[in-house]
């Protein structure tokens, strides 16, 4: 395992993933019943943006920093506020020095009745994640294979909640493993929301994933599947990732409409040339209610 998320923390891909995670968490918090967050690939928890890893490529400067400085129109500002406020809560002033990973963001949204399980295999990231969660009795860090945890931890007893599947995509077969993981989640927990992230370096992997999920969704009682993709540049395969996507199973009903407002704002704010000229986004249904 060579992947270190600290190099990428707060980049455009994190912004998309975490902004959508916050929309889902806000929806879950809108009802008093307890929910559970299962983060299969938790990462390091909290990232020092002034440290050597985050500073090396300074990807966060083209991601969260650009979004924070953007002039967002009313509705986009309102929809992104829960995410931006969460990031701000980890920073003492207007200057960003820390960026919360998915588990730290989820922890910030928990109420006394809610729970978080975050898995991380890499030892130093796991230690950092445990420190970030800080002995919070609502949170459990497992140094476990996230793919195995997916089988073991769902369905949770709360029956409401979200699974985030965010693998490092270091293996050639990661798209197939992701599809398999999503299918397991869908079969074991038909009503659960699942958010799965993927990079877009070519179309074959993402398209095969969508096709496989569409086929899986023909089973009776299966989930609705929403797909969204964001490009901040148009270069086909640059050294730095410029395109990524998310699959959301059983999205909150208003998420599609929210994305139609959020995604253009994200594309504009984080486009590589700053003008939004080569940025693009799309939202579509891979499987809809029959
Ligand atoms: C993309 S990062 C996760 C970032 C995090 N979800 C966030 O949004 O802040 C992927 C993480 O998965 C970890 N990892 C890799 N293989 C794993 C596995 N099989 N089970 C659990 N964690 C794994 C890596 O060490 C890395 O920290």
PDB file of C-alpha atoms and ligand atoms in Angstrom:
ATOM      1  CA  UNK A   1       0.000   0.000   0.000  1.00  0.00           C
ATOM      2  CA  UNK A   2       1.748   3.127  -1.231  1.00  0.00           C
ATOM      3  CA  UNK A   3      -1.220   5.476  -1.253  1.00  0.00           C
ATOM      4  CA  UNK A   4      -1.128   8.380   1.227  1.00  0.00           C
ATOM      5  CA  UNK A   5      -4.222  10.537   1.240  1.00  0.00           C
ATOM      6  CA  UNK A   6      -2.339  13.377   2.961  1.00  0.00           C
ATOM      7  CA  UNK A   7      -0.920  14.350  -0.466  1.00  0.00           C
ATOM      8  CA  UNK A   8      -4.429  14.833  -1.837  1.00  0.00           C
ATOM      9  CA  UNK A   9      -6.393  16.078   1.179  1.00  0.00           C
ATOM     10  CA  UNK A  10      -8.775  18.889   0.307  1.00  0.00           C
ATOM     11  CA  UNK A  11      -8.353  18.540  -3.470  1.00  0.00           C
ATOM     12  CA  UNK A  12     -11.286  18.887  -5.882  1.00  0.00           C
ATOM     13  CA  UNK A  13     -12.141  15.192  -5.495  1.00  0.00           C
ATOM     14  CA  UNK A  14     -12.323  15.489  -1.693  1.00  0.00           C
ATOM     15  CA  UNK A  15     -14.469  18.599  -2.066  1.00  0.00           C
ATOM     16  CA  UNK A  16     -17.012  16.790  -4.253  1.00  0.00           C
ATOM     17  CA  UNK A  17     -17.067  13.684  -2.041  1.00  0.00           C
ATOM     18  CA  UNK A  18     -17.288  15.581   1.236  1.00  0.00           C
ATOM     19  CA  UNK A  19     -19.819  18.159   0.024  1.00  0.00           C
ATOM     20  CA  UNK A  20     -22.133  15.302  -1.032  1.00  0.00           C
ATOM     21  CA  UNK A  21     -21.424  13.424   2.219  1.00  0.00           C
ATOM     22  CA  UNK A  22     -22.523  16.530   4.155  1.00  0.00           C
ATOM     23  CA  UNK A  23     -25.776  16.748   2.152  1.00  0.00           C
ATOM     24  CA  UNK A  24     -26.513  13.112   3.031  1.00  0.00           C
ATOM     25  CA  UNK A  25     -25.581  13.655   6.689  1.00  0.00           C
ATOM     26  CA  UNK A  26     -27.803  16.702   6.887  1.00  0.00           C
ATOM     27  CA  UNK A  27     -30.665  14.639   5.539  1.00  0.00           C
ATOM     28  CA  UNK A  28     -30.008  11.861   8.079  1.00  0.00           C
ATOM     29  CA  UNK A  29     -29.940  14.428  10.900  1.00  0.00           C
ATOM     30  CA  UNK A  30     -33.290  15.838   9.857  1.00  0.00           C
ATOM     31  CA  UNK A  31     -35.034  12.952  11.652  1.00  0.00           C
ATOM     32  CA  UNK A  32     -34.558  12.142  15.342  1.00  0.00           C
ATOM     33  CA  UNK A  33     -33.936   8.404  14.812  1.00  0.00           C
ATOM     34  CA  UNK A  34     -30.302   7.342  15.192  1.00  0.00           C
ATOM     35  CA  UNK A  35     -28.094   6.732  12.164  1.00  0.00           C
ATOM     36  CA  UNK A  36     -24.752   5.059  11.568  1.00  0.00           C
ATOM     37  CA  UNK A  37     -21.894   6.049   9.273  1.00  0.00           C
ATOM     38  CA  UNK A  38     -19.620   3.274   8.009  1.00  0.00           C
ATOM     39  CA  UNK A  39     -16.452   4.619   6.405  1.00  0.00           C
ATOM     40  CA  UNK A  40     -14.710   1.621   4.806  1.00  0.00           C
ATOM     41  CA  UNK A  41     -11.511   3.494   3.819  1.00  0.00           C
ATOM     42  CA  UNK A  42     -11.230   6.165   6.482  1.00  0.00           C
ATOM     43  CA  UNK A  43      -7.829   7.729   5.726  1.00  0.00           C
ATOM     44  CA  UNK A  44      -5.858   9.777   8.252  1.00  0.00           C
ATOM     45  CA  UNK A  45      -8.750  11.617   9.872  1.00  0.00           C
ATOM     46  CA  UNK A  46      -7.397  15.138  10.022  1.00  0.00           C
ATOM     47  CA  UNK A  47      -4.737  16.580   7.695  1.00  0.00           C
ATOM     48  CA  UNK A  48      -2.173  19.283   8.355  1.00  0.00           C
ATOM     49  CA  UNK A  49      -2.265  21.489   5.265  1.00  0.00           C
ATOM     50  CA  UNK A  50       1.026  23.123   6.295  1.00  0.00           C
ATOM     51  CA  UNK A  51       2.829  19.760   6.573  1.00  0.00           C
ATOM     52  CA  UNK A  52       5.239  18.340   3.968  1.00  0.00           C
ATOM     53  CA  UNK A  53       2.773  15.917   2.358  1.00  0.00           C
ATOM     54  CA  UNK A  54      -0.118  18.340   1.782  1.00  0.00           C
ATOM     55  CA  UNK A  55       2.364  21.066   0.791  1.00  0.00           C
ATOM     56  CA  UNK A  56       4.161  19.009  -1.862  1.00  0.00           C
ATOM     57  CA  UNK A  57       1.556  19.214  -4.620  1.00  0.00           C
ATOM     58  CA  UNK A  58      -0.619  21.695  -2.681  1.00  0.00           C
ATOM     59  CA  UNK A  59      -3.662  20.088  -4.276  1.00  0.00           C
ATOM     60  CA  UNK A  60      -5.864  21.638  -1.598  1.00  0.00           C
ATOM     61  CA  UNK A  61      -5.071  25.089  -2.955  1.00  0.00           C
ATOM     62  CA  UNK A  62      -6.913  24.158  -6.184  1.00  0.00           C
ATOM     63  CA  UNK A  63      -9.694  22.475  -4.234  1.00  0.00           C
ATOM     64  CA  UNK A  64     -11.021  23.618  -0.881  1.00  0.00           C
ATOM     65  CA  UNK A  65      -9.053  26.891  -0.927  1.00  0.00           C
ATOM     66  CA  UNK A  66     -10.571  27.870  -4.293  1.00  0.00           C
ATOM     67  CA  UNK A  67     -14.071  26.979  -3.130  1.00  0.00           C
ATOM     68  CA  UNK A  68     -13.680  28.959   0.107  1.00  0.00           C
ATOM     69  CA  UNK A  69     -12.617  32.015  -1.865  1.00  0.00           C
ATOM     70  CA  UNK A  70     -15.310  31.653  -4.526  1.00  0.00           C
ATOM     71  CA  UNK A  71     -18.295  33.977  -4.711  1.00  0.00           C
ATOM     72  CA  UNK A  72     -21.125  31.494  -4.589  1.00  0.00           C
ATOM     73  CA  UNK A  73     -24.624  32.417  -5.661  1.00  0.00           C
ATOM     74  CA  UNK A  74     -27.412  32.199  -3.062  1.00  0.00           C
ATOM     75  CA  UNK A  75     -28.716  28.667  -3.527  1.00  0.00           C
ATOM     76  CA  UNK A  76     -25.282  27.117  -4.167  1.00  0.00           C
ATOM     77  CA  UNK A  77     -23.930  28.932  -1.107  1.00  0.00           C
ATOM     78  CA  UNK A  78     -26.770  27.570   1.033  1.00  0.00           C
ATOM     79  CA  UNK A  79     -26.285  23.988  -0.199  1.00  0.00           C
ATOM     80  CA  UNK A  80     -22.502  24.066   0.272  1.00  0.00           C
ATOM     81  CA  UNK A  81     -22.642  25.861   3.645  1.00  0.00           C
ATOM     82  CA  UNK A  82     -22.946  22.672   5.738  1.00  0.00           C
ATOM     83  CA  UNK A  83     -19.713  21.381   4.182  1.00  0.00           C
ATOM     84  CA  UNK A  84     -17.849  24.696   4.285  1.00  0.00           C
ATOM     85  CA  UNK A  85     -18.937  25.311   7.875  1.00  0.00           C
ATOM     86  CA  UNK A  86     -17.725  21.833   8.854  1.00  0.00           C
ATOM     87  CA  UNK A  87     -14.300  22.501   7.317  1.00  0.00           C
ATOM     88  CA  UNK A  88     -14.212  25.924   9.012  1.00  0.00           C
ATOM     89  CA  UNK A  89     -14.936  24.324  12.394  1.00  0.00           C
ATOM     90  CA  UNK A  90     -11.526  22.573  12.209  1.00  0.00           C
ATOM     91  CA  UNK A  91      -9.705  25.851  11.581  1.00  0.00           C
ATOM     92  CA  UNK A  92      -9.166  28.641  14.082  1.00  0.00           C
ATOM     93  CA  UNK A  93      -9.426  31.562  11.657  1.00  0.00           C
ATOM     94  CA  UNK A  94      -9.885  32.472   8.018  1.00  0.00           C
ATOM     95  CA  UNK A  95      -6.576  30.846   6.997  1.00  0.00           C
ATOM     96  CA  UNK A  96      -6.922  27.122   6.303  1.00  0.00           C
ATOM     97  CA  UNK A  97      -4.342  25.027   8.133  1.00  0.00           C
ATOM     98  CA  UNK A  98      -6.247  21.776   8.626  1.00  0.00           C
ATOM     99  CA  UNK A  99      -8.550  19.701   6.472  1.00  0.00           C
ATOM    100  CA  UNK A 100     -10.893  17.071   7.923  1.00  0.00           C
ATOM    101  CA  UNK A 101     -11.115  13.716   6.178  1.00  0.00           C
ATOM    102  CA  UNK A 102     -14.366  11.833   5.740  1.00  0.00           C
ATOM    103  CA  UNK A 103     -14.353  10.254   9.222  1.00  0.00           C
ATOM    104  CA  UNK A 104     -13.671  13.571  10.974  1.00  0.00           C
ATOM    105  CA  UNK A 105     -16.431  15.204   8.925  1.00  0.00           C
ATOM    106  CA  UNK A 106     -18.862  12.423   9.827  1.00  0.00           C
ATOM    107  CA  UNK A 107     -17.890  12.669  13.502  1.00  0.00           C
ATOM    108  CA  UNK A 108     -18.675  16.380  13.439  1.00  0.00           C
ATOM    109  CA  UNK A 109     -22.241  15.561  12.343  1.00  0.00           C
ATOM    110  CA  UNK A 110     -22.988  12.885  14.948  1.00  0.00           C
ATOM    111  CA  UNK A 111     -25.576  13.488  17.638  1.00  0.00           C
ATOM    112  CA  UNK A 112     -25.442  11.564  20.945  1.00  0.00           C
ATOM    113  CA  UNK A 113     -27.543   8.734  19.456  1.00  0.00           C
ATOM    114  CA  UNK A 114     -25.522   8.348  16.219  1.00  0.00           C
ATOM    115  CA  UNK A 115     -22.474   6.140  15.577  1.00  0.00           C
ATOM    116  CA  UNK A 116     -19.455   6.035  13.286  1.00  0.00           C
ATOM    117  CA  UNK A 117     -17.298   3.093  12.276  1.00  0.00           C
ATOM    118  CA  UNK A 118     -14.173   3.973  10.319  1.00  0.00           C
ATOM    119  CA  UNK A 119     -11.742   1.389   8.910  1.00  0.00           C
ATOM    120  CA  UNK A 120      -8.165   2.037   7.902  1.00  0.00           C
ATOM    121  CA  UNK A 121      -5.456  -0.507   7.096  1.00  0.00           C
ATOM    122  CA  UNK A 122      -2.297   1.566   6.688  1.00  0.00           C
ATOM    123  CA  UNK A 123      -0.670   1.806  10.164  1.00  0.00           C
ATOM    124  CA  UNK A 124       0.310   5.496  10.274  1.00  0.00           C
ATOM    125  CA  UNK A 125      -3.009   6.614   8.763  1.00  0.00           C
ATOM    126  CA  UNK A 126      -4.833   4.354  11.249  1.00  0.00           C
ATOM    127  CA  UNK A 127      -2.920   5.911  14.172  1.00  0.00           C
ATOM    128  CA  UNK A 128      -3.685   9.391  12.903  1.00  0.00           C
ATOM    129  CA  UNK A 129      -7.361   8.482  12.408  1.00  0.00           C
ATOM    130  CA  UNK A 130      -7.590   7.117  15.959  1.00  0.00           C
ATOM    131  CA  UNK A 131      -6.050  10.355  17.282  1.00  0.00           C
ATOM    132  CA  UNK A 132      -8.485  12.463  15.242  1.00  0.00           C
ATOM    133  CA  UNK A 133     -11.493  10.578  16.602  1.00  0.00           C
ATOM    134  CA  UNK A 134     -10.040  11.205  20.058  1.00  0.00           C
ATOM    135  CA  UNK A 135     -11.640   8.461  22.153  1.00  0.00           C
ATOM    136  CA  UNK A 136     -15.147   9.606  21.247  1.00  0.00           C
ATOM    137  CA  UNK A 137     -17.435   6.815  22.534  1.00  0.00           C
ATOM    138  CA  UNK A 138     -19.738   7.274  19.509  1.00  0.00           C
ATOM    139  CA  UNK A 139     -16.880   6.396  17.132  1.00  0.00           C
ATOM    140  CA  UNK A 140     -14.965   3.201  16.549  1.00  0.00           C
ATOM    141  CA  UNK A 141     -11.769   2.964  14.486  1.00  0.00           C
ATOM    142  CA  UNK A 142     -11.075  -0.510  13.131  1.00  0.00           C
ATOM    143  CA  UNK A 143      -7.702  -1.462  11.667  1.00  0.00           C
ATOM    144  CA  UNK A 144      -9.515  -3.786   9.349  1.00  0.00           C
ATOM    145  CA  UNK A 145      -9.816  -4.388   5.624  1.00  0.00           C
ATOM    146  CA  UNK A 146     -12.674  -2.090   4.617  1.00  0.00           C
ATOM    147  CA  UNK A 147     -13.989  -4.629   2.103  1.00  0.00           C
ATOM    148  CA  UNK A 148     -14.316  -7.201   4.862  1.00  0.00           C
ATOM    149  CA  UNK A 149     -15.846  -4.649   7.224  1.00  0.00           C
ATOM    150  CA  UNK A 150     -18.460  -3.933   4.591  1.00  0.00           C
ATOM    151  CA  UNK A 151     -19.694  -7.501   4.911  1.00  0.00           C
ATOM    152  CA  UNK A 152     -19.379  -7.615   8.693  1.00  0.00           C
ATOM    153  CA  UNK A 153     -20.779  -4.206   9.650  1.00  0.00           C
ATOM    154  CA  UNK A 154     -23.929  -3.987   7.563  1.00  0.00           C
ATOM    155  CA  UNK A 155     -26.767  -3.780   8.050  1.00  0.00           C
ATOM    156  CA  UNK A 156     -26.219  -1.713  11.212  1.00  0.00           C
ATOM    157  CA  UNK A 157     -28.702  -2.046  14.023  1.00  0.00           C
ATOM    158  CA  UNK A 158     -29.891   1.554  13.536  1.00  0.00           C
ATOM    159  CA  UNK A 159     -31.144   0.618  10.020  1.00  0.00           C
ATOM    160  CA  UNK A 160     -30.570   4.230   8.939  1.00  0.00           C
ATOM    161  CA  UNK A 161     -27.273   5.532   7.726  1.00  0.00           C
ATOM    162  CA  UNK A 162     -24.638   5.781   5.069  1.00  0.00           C
ATOM    163  CA  UNK A 163     -21.674   3.733   3.897  1.00  0.00           C
ATOM    164  CA  UNK A 164     -18.799   5.606   2.293  1.00  0.00           C
ATOM    165  CA  UNK A 165     -16.587   3.458   0.041  1.00  0.00           C
ATOM    166  CA  UNK A 166     -13.508   5.412  -0.940  1.00  0.00           C
ATOM    167  CA  UNK A 167     -10.688   3.055  -1.962  1.00  0.00           C
ATOM    168  CA  UNK A 168      -7.285   4.299  -3.129  1.00  0.00           C
ATOM    169  CA  UNK A 169      -7.586   2.847  -6.669  1.00  0.00           C
ATOM    170  CA  UNK A 170      -4.050   1.496  -6.598  1.00  0.00           C
ATOM    171  CA  UNK A 171      -5.100  -1.909  -7.992  1.00  0.00           C
ATOM    172  CA  UNK A 172      -6.087  -2.478 -11.632  1.00  0.00           C
ATOM    173  CA  UNK A 173      -9.186  -4.405 -10.547  1.00  0.00           C
ATOM    174  CA  UNK A 174     -10.456  -1.694  -8.195  1.00  0.00           C
ATOM    175  CA  UNK A 175     -13.504  -0.839 -10.329  1.00  0.00           C
ATOM    176  CA  UNK A 176     -14.621  -4.482 -10.283  1.00  0.00           C
ATOM    177  CA  UNK A 177     -14.020  -4.682  -6.526  1.00  0.00           C
ATOM    178  CA  UNK A 178     -15.991  -1.476  -6.013  1.00  0.00           C
ATOM    179  CA  UNK A 179     -18.906  -2.823  -8.030  1.00  0.00           C
ATOM    180  CA  UNK A 180     -18.829  -6.018  -6.004  1.00  0.00           C
ATOM    181  CA  UNK A 181     -18.686  -4.061  -2.716  1.00  0.00           C
ATOM    182  CA  UNK A 182     -21.637  -1.879  -3.722  1.00  0.00           C
ATOM    183  CA  UNK A 183     -23.619  -4.974  -4.724  1.00  0.00           C
ATOM    184  CA  UNK A 184     -22.942  -6.556  -1.317  1.00  0.00           C
ATOM    185  CA  UNK A 185     -24.074  -3.390   0.447  1.00  0.00           C
ATOM    186  CA  UNK A 186     -27.214  -3.272  -1.681  1.00  0.00           C
ATOM    187  CA  UNK A 187     -28.129  -6.896  -1.039  1.00  0.00           C
ATOM    188  CA  UNK A 188     -27.459  -6.788   2.705  1.00  0.00           C
ATOM    189  CA  UNK A 189     -28.945  -3.365   3.399  1.00  0.00           C
ATOM    190  CA  UNK A 190     -31.539  -2.489   0.777  1.00  0.00           C
ATOM    191  CA  UNK A 191     -32.536   0.830   2.391  1.00  0.00           C
ATOM    192  CA  UNK A 192     -29.039   2.111   3.252  1.00  0.00           C
ATOM    193  CA  UNK A 193     -27.413   4.977   1.430  1.00  0.00           C
ATOM    194  CA  UNK A 194     -24.057   4.156  -0.143  1.00  0.00           C
ATOM    195  CA  UNK A 195     -21.614   6.730  -1.501  1.00  0.00           C
ATOM    196  CA  UNK A 196     -18.801   5.333  -3.639  1.00  0.00           C
ATOM    197  CA  UNK A 197     -16.010   7.416  -5.157  1.00  0.00           C
ATOM    198  CA  UNK A 198     -14.084   6.708  -8.366  1.00  0.00           C
ATOM    199  CA  UNK A 199     -11.398   8.464 -10.434  1.00  0.00           C
ATOM    200  CA  UNK A 200     -11.916   9.094 -14.159  1.00  0.00           C
ATOM    201  CA  UNK A 201      -8.717   8.548 -16.146  1.00  0.00           C
ATOM    202  CA  UNK A 202     -10.474   6.779 -19.002  1.00  0.00           C
ATOM    203  CA  UNK A 203     -14.101   5.738 -19.622  1.00  0.00           C
ATOM    204  CA  UNK A 204     -13.893   1.949 -19.581  1.00  0.00           C
ATOM    205  CA  UNK A 205     -13.801   1.475 -15.764  1.00  0.00           C
ATOM    206  CA  UNK A 206     -16.474   4.065 -14.862  1.00  0.00           C
ATOM    207  CA  UNK A 207     -18.786   2.914 -17.682  1.00  0.00           C
ATOM    208  CA  UNK A 208     -18.433  -0.760 -16.767  1.00  0.00           C
ATOM    209  CA  UNK A 209     -19.226   0.156 -13.146  1.00  0.00           C
ATOM    210  CA  UNK A 210     -22.434   1.965 -14.143  1.00  0.00           C
ATOM    211  CA  UNK A 211     -23.460  -0.874 -16.459  1.00  0.00           C
ATOM    212  CA  UNK A 212     -22.846  -3.489 -13.762  1.00  0.00           C
ATOM    213  CA  UNK A 213     -24.856  -1.493 -11.216  1.00  0.00           C
ATOM    214  CA  UNK A 214     -27.714  -1.039 -13.691  1.00  0.00           C
ATOM    215  CA  UNK A 215     -27.840  -4.811 -14.187  1.00  0.00           C
ATOM    216  CA  UNK A 216     -27.687  -5.450 -10.430  1.00  0.00           C
ATOM    217  CA  UNK A 217     -30.545  -2.981  -9.935  1.00  0.00           C
ATOM    218  CA  UNK A 218     -32.911  -5.075 -12.033  1.00  0.00           C
ATOM    219  CA  UNK A 219     -33.320  -7.384  -9.042  1.00  0.00           C
ATOM    220  CA  UNK A 220     -36.642  -6.804  -7.232  1.00  0.00           C
ATOM    221  CA  UNK A 221     -36.431  -4.365  -4.318  1.00  0.00           C
ATOM    222  CA  UNK A 222     -33.035  -3.023  -5.327  1.00  0.00           C
ATOM    223  CA  UNK A 223     -31.796   0.513  -4.734  1.00  0.00           C
ATOM    224  CA  UNK A 224     -32.044   3.622  -6.843  1.00  0.00           C
ATOM    225  CA  UNK A 225     -28.607   4.604  -8.141  1.00  0.00           C
ATOM    226  CA  UNK A 226     -27.577   8.184  -8.886  1.00  0.00           C
ATOM    227  CA  UNK A 227     -24.281   8.992 -10.619  1.00  0.00           C
ATOM    228  CA  UNK A 228     -22.501  12.331 -10.679  1.00  0.00           C
ATOM    229  CA  UNK A 229     -19.255  13.312 -12.328  1.00  0.00           C
ATOM    230  CA  UNK A 230     -17.146  16.444 -12.107  1.00  0.00           C
ATOM    231  CA  UNK A 231     -14.271  17.576 -14.338  1.00  0.00           C
ATOM    232  CA  UNK A 232     -12.142  20.567 -13.357  1.00  0.00           C
ATOM    233  CA  UNK A 233     -10.038  20.340 -16.518  1.00  0.00           C
ATOM    234  CA  UNK A 234     -10.214  18.782 -19.954  1.00  0.00           C
ATOM    235  CA  UNK A 235      -6.750  17.222 -20.334  1.00  0.00           C
ATOM    236  CA  UNK A 236      -7.232  13.517 -21.177  1.00  0.00           C
ATOM    237  CA  UNK A 237      -4.736  12.066 -18.706  1.00  0.00           C
ATOM    238  CA  UNK A 238      -2.655  14.690 -16.970  1.00  0.00           C
ATOM    239  CA  UNK A 239      -0.257  13.906 -14.124  1.00  0.00           C
ATOM    240  CA  UNK A 240      -2.828  15.304 -11.720  1.00  0.00           C
ATOM    241  CA  UNK A 241      -6.327  13.866 -11.642  1.00  0.00           C
ATOM    242  CA  UNK A 242      -8.910  16.273 -13.071  1.00  0.00           C
ATOM    243  CA  UNK A 243     -12.054  14.153 -13.222  1.00  0.00           C
ATOM    244  CA  UNK A 244     -13.874  11.958 -10.756  1.00  0.00           C
ATOM    245  CA  UNK A 245     -17.302  10.626  -9.975  1.00  0.00           C
ATOM    246  CA  UNK A 246     -19.570   9.403  -7.220  1.00  0.00           C
ATOM    247  CA  UNK A 247     -22.218   6.734  -7.181  1.00  0.00           C
ATOM    248  CA  UNK A 248     -24.957   7.220  -4.592  1.00  0.00           C
ATOM    249  CA  UNK A 249     -27.347   4.382  -3.810  1.00  0.00           C
ATOM    250  CA  UNK A 250     -30.658   5.368  -2.242  1.00  0.00           C
ATOM    251  CA  UNK A 251     -29.876   9.105  -2.343  1.00  0.00           C
ATOM    252  CA  UNK A 252     -32.061  11.481  -0.324  1.00  0.00           C
ATOM    253  CA  UNK A 253     -34.938  12.447  -2.631  1.00  0.00           C
ATOM    254  CA  UNK A 254     -33.805  16.037  -3.116  1.00  0.00           C
ATOM    255  CA  UNK A 255     -30.143  15.266  -3.870  1.00  0.00           C
ATOM    256  CA  UNK A 256     -30.520  15.217  -7.661  1.00  0.00           C
ATOM    257  CA  UNK A 257     -31.971  18.739  -7.674  1.00  0.00           C
ATOM    258  CA  UNK A 258     -29.344  19.933  -5.189  1.00  0.00           C
ATOM    259  CA  UNK A 259     -26.559  18.585  -7.387  1.00  0.00           C
ATOM    260  CA  UNK A 260     -27.892  20.537 -10.356  1.00  0.00           C
ATOM    261  CA  UNK A 261     -27.115  23.656  -8.314  1.00  0.00           C
ATOM    262  CA  UNK A 262     -23.954  22.494  -6.519  1.00  0.00           C
ATOM    263  CA  UNK A 263     -22.027  20.893  -9.379  1.00  0.00           C
ATOM    264  CA  UNK A 264     -21.869  23.924 -11.698  1.00  0.00           C
ATOM    265  CA  UNK A 265     -20.719  26.011  -8.733  1.00  0.00           C
ATOM    266  CA  UNK A 266     -18.012  23.463  -7.843  1.00  0.00           C
ATOM    267  CA  UNK A 267     -16.894  23.157 -11.479  1.00  0.00           C
ATOM    268  CA  UNK A 268     -16.664  26.916 -11.854  1.00  0.00           C
ATOM    269  CA  UNK A 269     -14.861  27.467  -8.541  1.00  0.00           C
ATOM    270  CA  UNK A 270     -12.242  24.737  -9.015  1.00  0.00           C
ATOM    271  CA  UNK A 271     -11.673  24.709 -12.790  1.00  0.00           C
ATOM    272  CA  UNK A 272      -7.967  24.506 -13.561  1.00  0.00           C
ATOM    273  CA  UNK A 273      -7.791  27.670 -15.623  1.00  0.00           C
ATOM    274  CA  UNK A 274     -10.020  29.550 -13.228  1.00  0.00           C
ATOM    275  CA  UNK A 275     -12.564  30.586 -15.857  1.00  0.00           C
ATOM    276  CA  UNK A 276     -14.619  27.413 -15.804  1.00  0.00           C
ATOM    277  CA  UNK A 277     -14.031  27.022 -19.559  1.00  0.00           C
ATOM    278  CA  UNK A 278     -12.929  23.377 -19.479  1.00  0.00           C
ATOM    279  CA  UNK A 279     -14.891  22.338 -16.407  1.00  0.00           C
ATOM    280  CA  UNK A 280     -17.860  20.014 -16.797  1.00  0.00           C
ATOM    281  CA  UNK A 281     -20.335  18.087 -14.709  1.00  0.00           C
ATOM    282  CA  UNK A 282     -23.189  15.658 -15.101  1.00  0.00           C
ATOM    283  CA  UNK A 283     -25.807  13.904 -13.009  1.00  0.00           C
ATOM    284  CA  UNK A 284     -27.803  10.932 -14.209  1.00  0.00           C
ATOM    285  CA  UNK A 285     -29.705   7.930 -12.932  1.00  0.00           C
ATOM    286  CA  UNK A 286     -28.050   4.546 -13.374  1.00  0.00           C
ATOM    287  CA  UNK A 287     -31.176   2.951 -11.921  1.00  0.00           C
ATOM    288  CA  UNK A 288     -34.435   4.599 -10.978  1.00  0.00           C
ATOM    289  CA  UNK A 289     -37.486   3.442  -9.115  1.00  0.00           C
ATOM    290  CA  UNK A 290     -39.583   1.200 -11.320  1.00  0.00           C
TER     291      UNK A 290
HETATM  292  C1  LIG B   1      -8.809   7.710  -0.674  1.00  0.00           C
HETATM  293  S1  LIG B   1      -8.180   7.373   0.900  1.00  0.00           S
HETATM  294  C2  LIG B   1      -9.533   7.644   1.978  1.00  0.00           C
HETATM  295  C3  LIG B   1      -9.871   9.078   2.197  1.00  0.00           C
HETATM  296  C4  LIG B   1     -11.017   9.313   3.139  1.00  0.00           C
HETATM  297  N1  LIG B   1     -12.149   8.437   2.878  1.00  0.00           N
HETATM  298  C5  LIG B   1     -11.498  10.748   3.056  1.00  0.00           C
HETATM  299  O1  LIG B   1     -12.436  11.030   2.286  1.00  0.00           O
HETATM  300  O2  LIG B   1     -10.968  11.603   3.769  1.00  0.00           O
HETATM  301  C6  LIG B   1      -8.096   5.622   0.939  1.00  0.00           C
HETATM  302  C7  LIG B   1      -7.567   5.079   2.246  1.00  0.00           C
HETATM  303  O3  LIG B   1      -7.830   3.679   2.274  1.00  0.00           O
HETATM  304  C8  LIG B   1      -6.758   3.028   2.947  1.00  0.00           C
HETATM  305  N2  LIG B   1      -6.842   1.627   2.531  1.00  0.00           N
HETATM  306  C9  LIG B   1      -6.323   1.016   1.448  1.00  0.00           C
HETATM  307  N3  LIG B   1      -6.756  -0.262   1.356  1.00  0.00           N
HETATM  308  C10 LIG B   1      -7.612  -0.443   2.403  1.00  0.00           C
HETATM  309  C11 LIG B   1      -8.416  -1.530   2.834  1.00  0.00           C
HETATM  310  N4  LIG B   1      -8.435  -2.684   2.160  1.00  0.00           N
HETATM  311  N5  LIG B   1      -9.184  -1.378   3.931  1.00  0.00           N
HETATM  312  C12 LIG B   1      -9.186  -0.194   4.614  1.00  0.00           C
HETATM  313  N6  LIG B   1      -8.436   0.874   4.253  1.00  0.00           N
HETATM  314  C13 LIG B   1      -7.663   0.762   3.160  1.00  0.00           C
HETATM  315  C14 LIG B   1      -5.536   3.779   2.506  1.00  0.00           C
HETATM  316  O4  LIG B   1      -4.486   3.628   3.423  1.00  0.00           O
HETATM  317  C15 LIG B   1      -6.070   5.214   2.453  1.00  0.00           C
HETATM  318  O5  LIG B   1      -5.831   5.884   3.670  1.00  0.00           O
END
